[in-house]
CSV table of N, CA, C and O in Angstrom, one decimal:
chain,number,residue,atom,x,y,z
A,1401,MET,N,78.4,56.1,-83.0
A,1401,MET,CA,79.1,57.1,-83.7
A,1401,MET,C,78.1,58.6,-83.7
A,1401,MET,O,78.9,59.5,-83.8
A,1402,SER,N,77.2,58.2,-84.2
A,1402,SER,CA,75.8,59.1,-84.3
A,1402,SER,C,76.1,60.3,-82.8
A,1402,SER,O,76.1,61.5,-82.9
A,1403,GLU,N,76.1,59.4,-81.6
A,1403,GLU,CA,76.2,59.7,-80.2
A,1403,GLU,C,77.1,60.9,-80.1
A,1403,GLU,O,77.3,61.9,-79.6
A,1404,LEU,N,78.4,60.3,-80.6
A,1404,LEU,CA,79.7,61.2,-80.6
A,1404,LEU,C,79.9,62.3,-81.2
A,1404,LEU,O,80.1,63.6,-81.1
A,1405,ARG,N,79.1,62.5,-82.4
A,1405,ARG,CA,78.9,63.8,-83.6
A,1405,ARG,C,78.0,64.6,-82.7
A,1405,ARG,O,78.1,65.6,-83.0
A,1406,ASP,N,76.8,64.0,-82.2
A,1406,ASP,CA,75.8,64.8,-81.2
A,1406,ASP,C,76.5,65.6,-80.3
A,1406,ASP,O,76.7,67.2,-79.9
A,1407,ARG,N,77.8,65.1,-79.5
A,1407,ARG,CA,78.4,65.5,-78.4
A,1407,ARG,C,79.1,66.8,-78.8
A,1407,ARG,O,79.5,67.6,-78.2
A,1408,ILE,N,79.7,66.1,-80.1
A,1408,ILE,CA,80.8,67.2,-80.6
A,1408,ILE,C,80.1,68.6,-81.0
A,1408,ILE,O,80.4,69.6,-80.6
A,1409,ARG,N,79.1,68.3,-81.7
A,1409,ARG,CA,78.2,69.3,-82.0
A,1409,ARG,C,77.7,70.5,-81.1
A,1409,ARG,O,77.9,71.2,-80.8
A,1410,LYS,N,77.3,69.7,-79.8
A,1410,LYS,CA,76.8,70.3,-78.7
A,1410,LYS,C,77.8,70.7,-77.8
A,1410,LYS,O,78.0,72.2,-77.0
A,1411,TYR,N,79.4,70.3,-77.3
A,1411,TYR,CA,79.9,70.6,-76.4
A,1411,TYR,C,81.4,71.0,-77.1
A,1411,TYR,O,82.4,71.3,-75.9
A,1412,PHE,N,81.9,71.0,-78.4
A,1412,PHE,CA,82.8,71.4,-78.8
A,1412,PHE,C,83.1,73.2,-78.7
A,1412,PHE,O,83.9,73.5,-78.8
A,1413,VAL,N,82.1,74.1,-78.8
A,1413,VAL,CA,82.5,75.3,-78.9
A,1413,VAL,C,83.3,75.8,-77.6
A,1413,VAL,O,83.1,75.2,-76.6
A,1414,PHE,N,83.9,76.6,-77.9
A,1414,PHE,CA,84.8,77.3,-77.0
A,1414,PHE,C,84.1,78.6,-76.7
A,1414,PHE,O,83.4,79.3,-77.4
A,1415,SER,N,84.2,78.7,-74.9
A,1415,SER,CA,83.5,80.2,-74.4
A,1415,SER,C,84.3,81.2,-75.0
A,1415,SER,O,85.4,81.3,-75.6
A,1416,LYS,N,83.8,82.4,-74.6
A,1416,LYS,CA,84.5,83.8,-74.9
A,1416,LYS,C,85.7,83.8,-74.1
A,1416,LYS,O,86.8,84.1,-74.2
A,1417,LEU,N,85.9,83.2,-72.7
A,1417,LEU,CA,86.7,83.3,-71.9
A,1417,LEU,C,87.8,82.2,-72.0
A,1417,LEU,O,89.0,82.8,-72.3
A,1418,GLU,N,87.4,81.2,-72.5
A,1418,GLU,CA,88.3,80.3,-73.0
A,1418,GLU,C,89.3,80.5,-74.3
A,1418,GLU,O,90.3,80.7,-74.4
A,1419,ILE,N,88.5,81.4,-75.4
A,1419,ILE,CA,89.0,82.0,-76.5
A,1419,ILE,C,90.0,82.9,-76.2
A,1419,ILE,O,91.2,82.8,-76.8
A,1420,ARG,N,89.9,84.0,-75.3
A,1420,ARG,CA,90.7,84.9,-74.7
A,1420,ARG,C,91.8,84.2,-74.2
A,1420,ARG,O,93.0,84.4,-74.5
A,1421,ASN,N,92.0,83.0,-73.4
A,1421,ASN,CA,92.7,83.0,-72.7
A,1421,ASN,C,93.8,81.8,-73.9
A,1421,ASN,O,95.0,82.1,-73.6
A,1422,ILE,N,93.1,81.2,-74.7
A,1422,ILE,CA,93.6,80.5,-75.6
A,1422,ILE,C,94.7,81.7,-76.5
A,1422,ILE,O,95.6,81.4,-76.8
A,1423,VAL,N,94.1,82.5,-77.0
A,1423,VAL,CA,94.6,83.6,-77.5
A,1423,VAL,C,95.8,84.1,-76.9
A,1423,VAL,O,97.1,84.2,-77.1
A,1424,LEU,N,95.7,84.4,-75.6
A,1424,LEU,CA,96.8,84.8,-74.9
A,1424,LEU,C,97.9,83.9,-74.6
A,1424,LEU,O,99.2,84.5,-74.6
A,1425,THR,N,97.4,82.7,-74.3
A,1425,THR,CA,98.6,81.7,-74.5
A,1425,THR,C,99.4,81.7,-75.4
A,1425,THR,O,100.7,81.4,-75.4
A,1426,ILE,N,99.0,81.7,-76.6
A,1426,ILE,CA,99.3,81.5,-77.9
A,1426,ILE,C,100.0,82.5,-78.1
A,1426,ILE,O,101.5,82.6,-78.9
A,1427,VAL,N,100.0,83.8,-78.1
A,1427,VAL,CA,100.8,85.1,-78.0
A,1427,VAL,C,102.0,85.0,-77.0
A,1427,VAL,O,103.0,85.1,-77.4
A,1428,ILE,N,101.7,84.9,-75.9
A,1428,ILE,CA,102.8,84.6,-75.0
A,1428,ILE,C,103.9,83.5,-75.3
A,1428,ILE,O,105.3,83.7,-75.4
A,1429,ILE,N,103.7,82.3,-75.6
A,1429,ILE,CA,104.3,80.9,-76.0
A,1429,ILE,C,104.9,81.4,-77.4
A,1429,ILE,O,106.1,80.9,-77.6
A,1430,GLY,N,104.2,81.9,-78.1
A,1430,GLY,CA,105.0,82.6,-79.6
A,1430,GLY,C,106.0,83.5,-79.2
A,1430,GLY,O,107.1,83.6,-80.0
A,1431,PHE,N,105.8,84.5,-78.4
A,1431,PHE,CA,107.0,85.5,-77.9
A,1431,PHE,C,108.1,84.5,-77.2
A,1431,PHE,O,109.2,85.0,-77.5
A,1432,ILE,N,107.7,83.8,-76.5
A,1432,ILE,CA,108.8,83.1,-75.8
A,1432,ILE,C,110.0,82.7,-76.9
A,1432,ILE,O,111.1,82.5,-76.6
A,1433,LEU,N,109.1,81.7,-77.6
A,1433,LEU,CA,109.7,81.1,-78.7
A,1433,LEU,C,110.6,81.5,-79.6
A,1433,LEU,O,111.5,81.4,-80.2
A,1434,GLY,N,110.0,82.6,-80.0
A,1434,GLY,CA,110.4,83.7,-81.1
A,1434,GLY,C,111.4,85.2,-80.2
A,1434,GLY,O,111.6,86.1,-81.4
A,1435,PHE,N,111.7,85.0,-79.2
A,1435,PHE,CA,112.3,86.1,-78.7
A,1435,PHE,C,113.9,85.9,-79.4
A,1435,PHE,O,114.3,87.2,-79.6
A,1436,ASN,N,114.3,85.0,-79.4
A,1436,ASN,CA,115.8,85.3,-80.1
A,1436,ASN,C,115.5,85.0,-81.7
A,1436,ASN,O,115.2,83.6,-81.8
A,1437,ASP,N,116.2,85.8,-82.2
A,1437,ASP,CA,115.7,85.7,-83.7
A,1437,ASP,C,117.0,85.1,-84.3
A,1437,ASP,O,116.8,84.7,-85.8
A,1438,GLY,N,117.9,85.0,-83.5
A,1438,GLY,CA,119.4,84.3,-84.0
A,1438,GLY,C,120.1,85.1,-84.6
A,1438,GLY,O,121.3,84.8,-85.3
A,1439,TYR,N,120.1,86.4,-84.8
A,1439,TYR,CA,120.6,87.2,-85.4
A,1439,TYR,C,122.0,88.1,-84.4
A,1439,TYR,O,121.4,88.3,-83.4
A,1440,ASP,N,123.0,88.2,-84.9
A,1440,ASP,CA,124.0,89.0,-84.0
A,1440,ASP,C,123.6,90.2,-83.9
A,1440,ASP,O,123.4,90.8,-82.8
A,1441,GLU,N,123.2,90.9,-85.0
A,1441,GLU,CA,122.8,92.3,-84.8
A,1441,GLU,C,121.0,92.5,-84.6
A,1441,GLU,O,120.5,91.7,-85.2
A,1442,SER,N,120.7,93.3,-83.7
A,1442,SER,CA,119.0,93.7,-83.5
A,1442,SER,C,118.3,94.4,-84.7
A,1442,SER,O,119.2,95.4,-85.0
A,1443,SER,N,117.6,93.5,-85.0
A,1443,SER,CA,116.4,94.3,-85.8
A,1443,SER,C,115.1,94.2,-86.2
A,1443,SER,O,114.8,93.2,-85.6
A,1444,LEU,N,114.3,95.3,-85.8
A,1444,LEU,CA,113.0,95.1,-85.4
A,1444,LEU,C,112.1,94.7,-86.5
A,1444,LEU,O,111.3,93.7,-86.2
A,1445,PHE,N,113.0,94.6,-87.9
A,1445,PHE,CA,112.0,93.7,-89.0
A,1445,PHE,C,112.4,92.3,-88.6
A,1445,PHE,O,111.3,91.5,-88.8
A,1446,PHE,N,113.3,92.0,-88.7
A,1446,PHE,CA,113.6,90.5,-88.4
A,1446,PHE,C,112.8,89.9,-87.4
A,1446,PHE,O,112.2,88.6,-87.2
A,1447,TRP,N,113.0,90.5,-86.0
A,1447,TRP,CA,112.4,89.8,-85.2
A,1447,TRP,C,111.3,89.9,-85.2
A,1447,TRP,O,110.5,88.9,-84.4
A,1448,SER,N,110.3,90.8,-85.7
A,1448,SER,CA,108.8,91.1,-85.9
A,1448,SER,C,108.6,89.8,-87.0
A,1448,SER,O,107.6,89.1,-86.6
A,1449,ILE,N,109.4,89.5,-88.0
A,1449,ILE,CA,108.8,88.2,-88.9
A,1449,ILE,C,109.0,87.0,-88.3
A,1449,ILE,O,108.2,86.1,-87.9
A,1450,ASN,N,110.3,86.9,-87.0
A,1450,ASN,CA,110.6,85.8,-86.4
A,1450,ASN,C,109.4,85.6,-85.3
A,1450,ASN,O,108.8,84.5,-85.5
A,1451,LEU,N,109.0,86.7,-85.0
A,1451,LEU,CA,107.8,86.5,-83.6
A,1451,LEU,C,106.6,86.0,-84.7
A,1451,LEU,O,105.7,85.6,-83.9
A,1452,ALA,N,106.4,86.9,-85.9
A,1452,ALA,CA,105.2,86.2,-86.7
A,1452,ALA,C,104.9,85.2,-86.9
A,1452,ALA,O,104.1,84.1,-86.7
A,1453,ASN,N,106.0,84.5,-87.3
A,1453,ASN,CA,106.1,82.7,-87.8
A,1453,ASN,C,106.0,82.3,-86.3
A,1453,ASN,O,105.2,81.2,-86.4
A,1454,SER,N,106.9,82.5,-85.5
A,1454,SER,CA,106.6,81.7,-84.2
A,1454,SER,C,105.1,81.8,-83.4
A,1454,SER,O,104.5,80.4,-83.0
A,1455,VAL,N,104.5,82.7,-83.6
A,1455,VAL,CA,103.3,82.9,-82.8
A,1455,VAL,C,102.4,82.0,-84.0
A,1455,VAL,O,101.2,81.4,-83.5
A,1456,LEU,N,102.2,81.8,-85.3
A,1456,LEU,CA,101.7,81.1,-86.0
A,1456,LEU,C,102.1,79.9,-85.8
A,1456,LEU,O,100.9,78.9,-85.9
A,1457,ILE,N,103.0,79.2,-85.9
A,1457,ILE,CA,103.5,78.1,-85.6
A,1457,ILE,C,102.9,77.3,-84.1
A,1457,ILE,O,102.4,76.4,-84.3
A,1458,VAL,N,103.2,78.1,-83.2
A,1458,VAL,CA,102.5,78.1,-81.8
A,1458,VAL,C,101.0,77.7,-81.9
A,1458,VAL,O,99.9,77.1,-81.4
A,1459,ALA,N,100.1,78.5,-83.0
A,1459,ALA,CA,98.8,78.7,-83.0
A,1459,ALA,C,98.2,77.4,-83.8
A,1459,ALA,O,97.2,76.6,-83.1
A,1460,LEU,N,99.0,76.9,-84.5
A,1460,LEU,CA,98.6,75.7,-85.4
A,1460,LEU,C,98.7,74.5,-84.6
A,1460,LEU,O,97.8,73.7,-84.4
A,1461,GLY,N,99.7,74.4,-83.7
A,1461,GLY,CA,100.1,73.3,-82.9
A,1461,GLY,C,99.1,73.4,-81.6
A,1461,GLY,O,98.7,72.2,-81.3
A,1462,PHE,N,99.4,74.4,-81.0
A,1462,PHE,CA,98.2,74.4,-79.8
A,1462,PHE,C,96.8,74.2,-80.1
A,1462,PHE,O,96.0,73.5,-79.3
A,1463,LEU,N,96.0,74.9,-81.2
A,1463,LEU,CA,94.9,74.6,-81.6
A,1463,LEU,C,94.5,73.2,-81.9
A,1463,LEU,O,93.5,72.7,-81.6
A,1464,ALA,N,95.6,72.4,-82.5
A,1464,ALA,CA,95.5,71.1,-83.0
A,1464,ALA,C,95.3,70.0,-81.8
A,1464,ALA,O,94.6,69.5,-81.4
A,1465,HIS,N,96.1,70.6,-80.7
A,1465,HIS,CA,96.4,70.0,-79.3
A,1465,HIS,C,94.9,70.0,-78.3
A,1465,HIS,O,94.6,68.9,-78.2
A,1466,ILE,N,94.7,71.2,-78.8
A,1466,ILE,CA,93.3,71.5,-77.6
A,1466,ILE,C,92.1,70.9,-78.1
A,1466,ILE,O,91.4,70.1,-77.5
A,1467,SER,N,92.2,71.1,-79.5
A,1467,SER,CA,91.0,70.4,-80.5
A,1467,SER,C,91.0,68.7,-80.1
A,1467,SER,O,89.8,67.9,-80.0
A,1468,ALA,N,91.8,68.0,-80.2
A,1468,ALA,CA,92.2,66.7,-80.1
A,1468,ALA,C,91.9,66.4,-78.6
A,1468,ALA,O,91.3,65.3,-78.5
A,1469,GLN,N,92.5,66.9,-77.8
A,1469,GLN,CA,92.3,67.1,-76.2
A,1469,GLN,C,90.7,67.1,-75.9
A,1469,GLN,O,90.1,66.2,-75.3
A,1470,ARG,N,89.6,68.0,-76.6
A,1470,ARG,CA,88.2,68.2,-76.3
A,1470,ARG,C,87.8,66.9,-76.8
A,1470,ARG,O,86.9,66.5,-76.7
A,1471,VAL,N,88.3,66.5,-78.3
A,1471,VAL,CA,87.4,65.5,-78.7
A,1471,VAL,C,87.9,64.2,-78.2
A,1471,VAL,O,86.7,63.6,-77.6
A,1472,ALA,N,88.8,64.1,-77.5
A,1472,ALA,CA,89.4,62.8,-76.5
A,1472,ALA,C,88.5,62.8,-75.2
A,1472,ALA,O,88.2,61.6,-74.9
A,1473,ALA,N,88.2,63.9,-74.6
A,1473,ALA,CA,87.2,64.1,-73.5
A,1473,ALA,C,85.8,63.7,-73.9
A,1473,ALA,O,85.2,63.2,-73.2
A,1474,LEU,N,85.2,64.1,-75.0
A,1474,LEU,CA,84.0,63.9,-75.2
A,1474,LEU,C,84.0,62.2,-75.4
A,1474,LEU,O,82.5,61.8,-75.0
A,1475,VAL,N,84.6,61.7,-76.4
A,1475,VAL,CA,84.6,60.2,-76.5
A,1475,VAL,C,84.4,59.8,-75.1
A,1475,VAL,O,83.8,58.6,-74.9
A,1476,ALA,N,85.1,60.1,-74.1
A,1476,ALA,CA,85.4,59.6,-72.7
A,1476,ALA,C,84.3,59.8,-71.9
A,1476,ALA,O,84.0,59.4,-70.8
A,1477,GLY,N,83.1,60.8,-72.6
A,1477,GLY,CA,82.1,61.1,-72.0
A,1477,GLY,C,82.3,62.8,-70.8
A,1477,GLY,O,81.3,62.7,-70.1
A,1478,TYR,N,83.4,63.5,-70.9
A,1478,TYR,CA,83.7,64.6,-70.3
A,1478,TYR,C,83.9,65.4,-71.0
A,1478,TYR,O,83.7,65.6,-72.6
A,1479,LYS,N,83.5,66.8,-70.4
A,1479,LYS,CA,83.8,68.2,-71.3
A,1479,LYS,C,84.9,68.9,-70.8
A,1479,LYS,O,84.9,69.2,-69.6
A,1480,LEU,N,85.6,69.2,-71.9
A,1480,LEU,CA,87.0,69.6,-71.7
A,1480,LEU,C,86.6,71.5,-71.3
A,1480,LEU,O,85.9,71.8,-72.3
A,1481,LYS,N,87.5,72.1,-70.5
A,1481,LYS,CA,87.4,73.5,-70.1
A,1481,LYS,C,88.8,73.9,-70.2
A,1481,LYS,O,89.4,73.4,-69.3
A,1482,TYR,N,89.7,74.7,-71.1
A,1482,TYR,CA,90.8,75.3,-71.2
A,1482,TYR,C,90.9,76.4,-69.9
A,1482,TYR,O,90.2,77.4,-69.9
A,1483,GLU,N,91.8,76.4,-69.2
A,1483,GLU,CA,91.9,77.3,-68.1
A,1483,GLU,C,93.4,77.7,-67.9
A,1483,GLU,O,94.6,76.8,-68.3
A,1484,ILE,N,94.0,79.0,-68.3
A,1484,ILE,CA,94.9,79.5,-68.4
A,1484,ILE,C,95.9,79.3,-67.0
A,1484,ILE,O,95.5,79.3,-65.8
A,1485,TRP,N,97.3,78.9,-67.0
A,1485,TRP,CA,98.2,78.7,-65.9
A,1485,TRP,C,98.9,79.8,-66.1
A,1485,TRP,O,100.3,80.1,-66.8
A,1486,TRP,N,98.8,81.1,-65.2
A,1486,TRP,CA,99.3,82.1,-65.3
A,1486,TRP,C,100.8,82.1,-64.3
A,1486,TRP,O,101.8,82.9,-65.2
A,1487,ASN,N,100.8,81.3,-63.3
A,1487,ASN,CA,102.4,81.2,-63.0
A,1487,ASN,C,103.1,80.4,-64.0
A,1487,ASN,O,104.3,81.0,-64.0
A,1488,GLY,N,102.7,79.8,-64.7
A,1488,GLY,CA,103.8,78.7,-65.7
A,1488,GLY,C,104.2,79.8,-66.8
A,1488,GLY,O,105.4,80.0,-67.1
A,1489,LEU,N,103.1,80.4,-67.1
A,1489,LEU,CA,103.5,81.3,-68.1
A,1489,LEU,C,104.4,82.5,-67.6
A,1489,LEU,O,105.3,83.1,-68.4
A,1490,LEU,N,104.3,83.2,-66.8
A,1490,LEU,CA,105.3,84.2,-65.8
A,1490,LEU,C,106.3,83.7,-65.4
A,1490,LEU,O,107.3,84.6,-66.0
A,1491,ILE,N,106.4,82.7,-65.1
A,1491,ILE,CA,107.7,81.8,-65.0
A,1491,ILE,C,108.8,81.9,-66.3
A,1491,ILE,O,109.7,81.9,-66.4
A,1492,SER,N,107.7,81.3,-67.3
A,1492,SER,CA,108.4,81.1,-68.7
A,1492,SER,C,109.1,82.4,-69.0
A,1492,SER,O,110.1,82.5,-69.7
A,1493,LEU,N,108.1,83.3,-69.0
A,1493,LEU,CA,108.6,85.1,-69.4
A,1493,LEU,C,109.8,85.5,-68.8
A,1493,LEU,O,110.7,86.3,-69.6
A,1494,VAL,N,109.7,85.5,-67.2
A,1494,VAL,CA,111.4,85.6,-66.7
A,1494,VAL,C,112.5,84.7,-67.0
A,1494,VAL,O,113.3,85.8,-67.3
A,1495,ILE,N,112.4,83.7,-67.1
A,1495,ILE,CA,113.4,82.9,-67.8
A,1495,ILE,C,113.7,83.3,-69.3
A,1495,ILE,O,115.1,83.4,-69.3
A,1496,THR,N,112.7,83.4,-69.9
A,1496,THR,CA,113.2,84.1,-71.2
A,1496,THR,C,114.1,85.5,-71.0
A,1496,THR,O,114.8,85.4,-71.8
A,1497,MET,N,113.5,86.4,-70.2
A,1497,MET,CA,113.9,87.6,-70.5
A,1497,MET,C,115.4,87.7,-69.7
A,1497,MET,O,116.3,88.2,-70.0
A,1498,LEU,N,115.8,86.7,-68.8
A,1498,LEU,CA,117.0,86.2,-68.4
A,1498,LEU,C,118.1,85.8,-69.2
A,1498,LEU,O,119.1,85.8,-69.3
């Protein structure tokens, strides 16, 4: 158990590039999920609130998911590195706009 604790202390940190990519992913997926606020009339106020809620929910879920993956990888003896998949995000944005 102490070996795992040491691995987590040493290898659980995120690099600056990973943090940037995680933030970009969270914002883009939050925008995709919060694009339609469900109102018939367009209102920047309600859309902004819906977008902020979506980004917050995506951030909580995404960070929990990435953290669990990273710990599971450390248990198995691997170091996980998050990489953004631009093609998937761009395809998702295009489908959202359509």
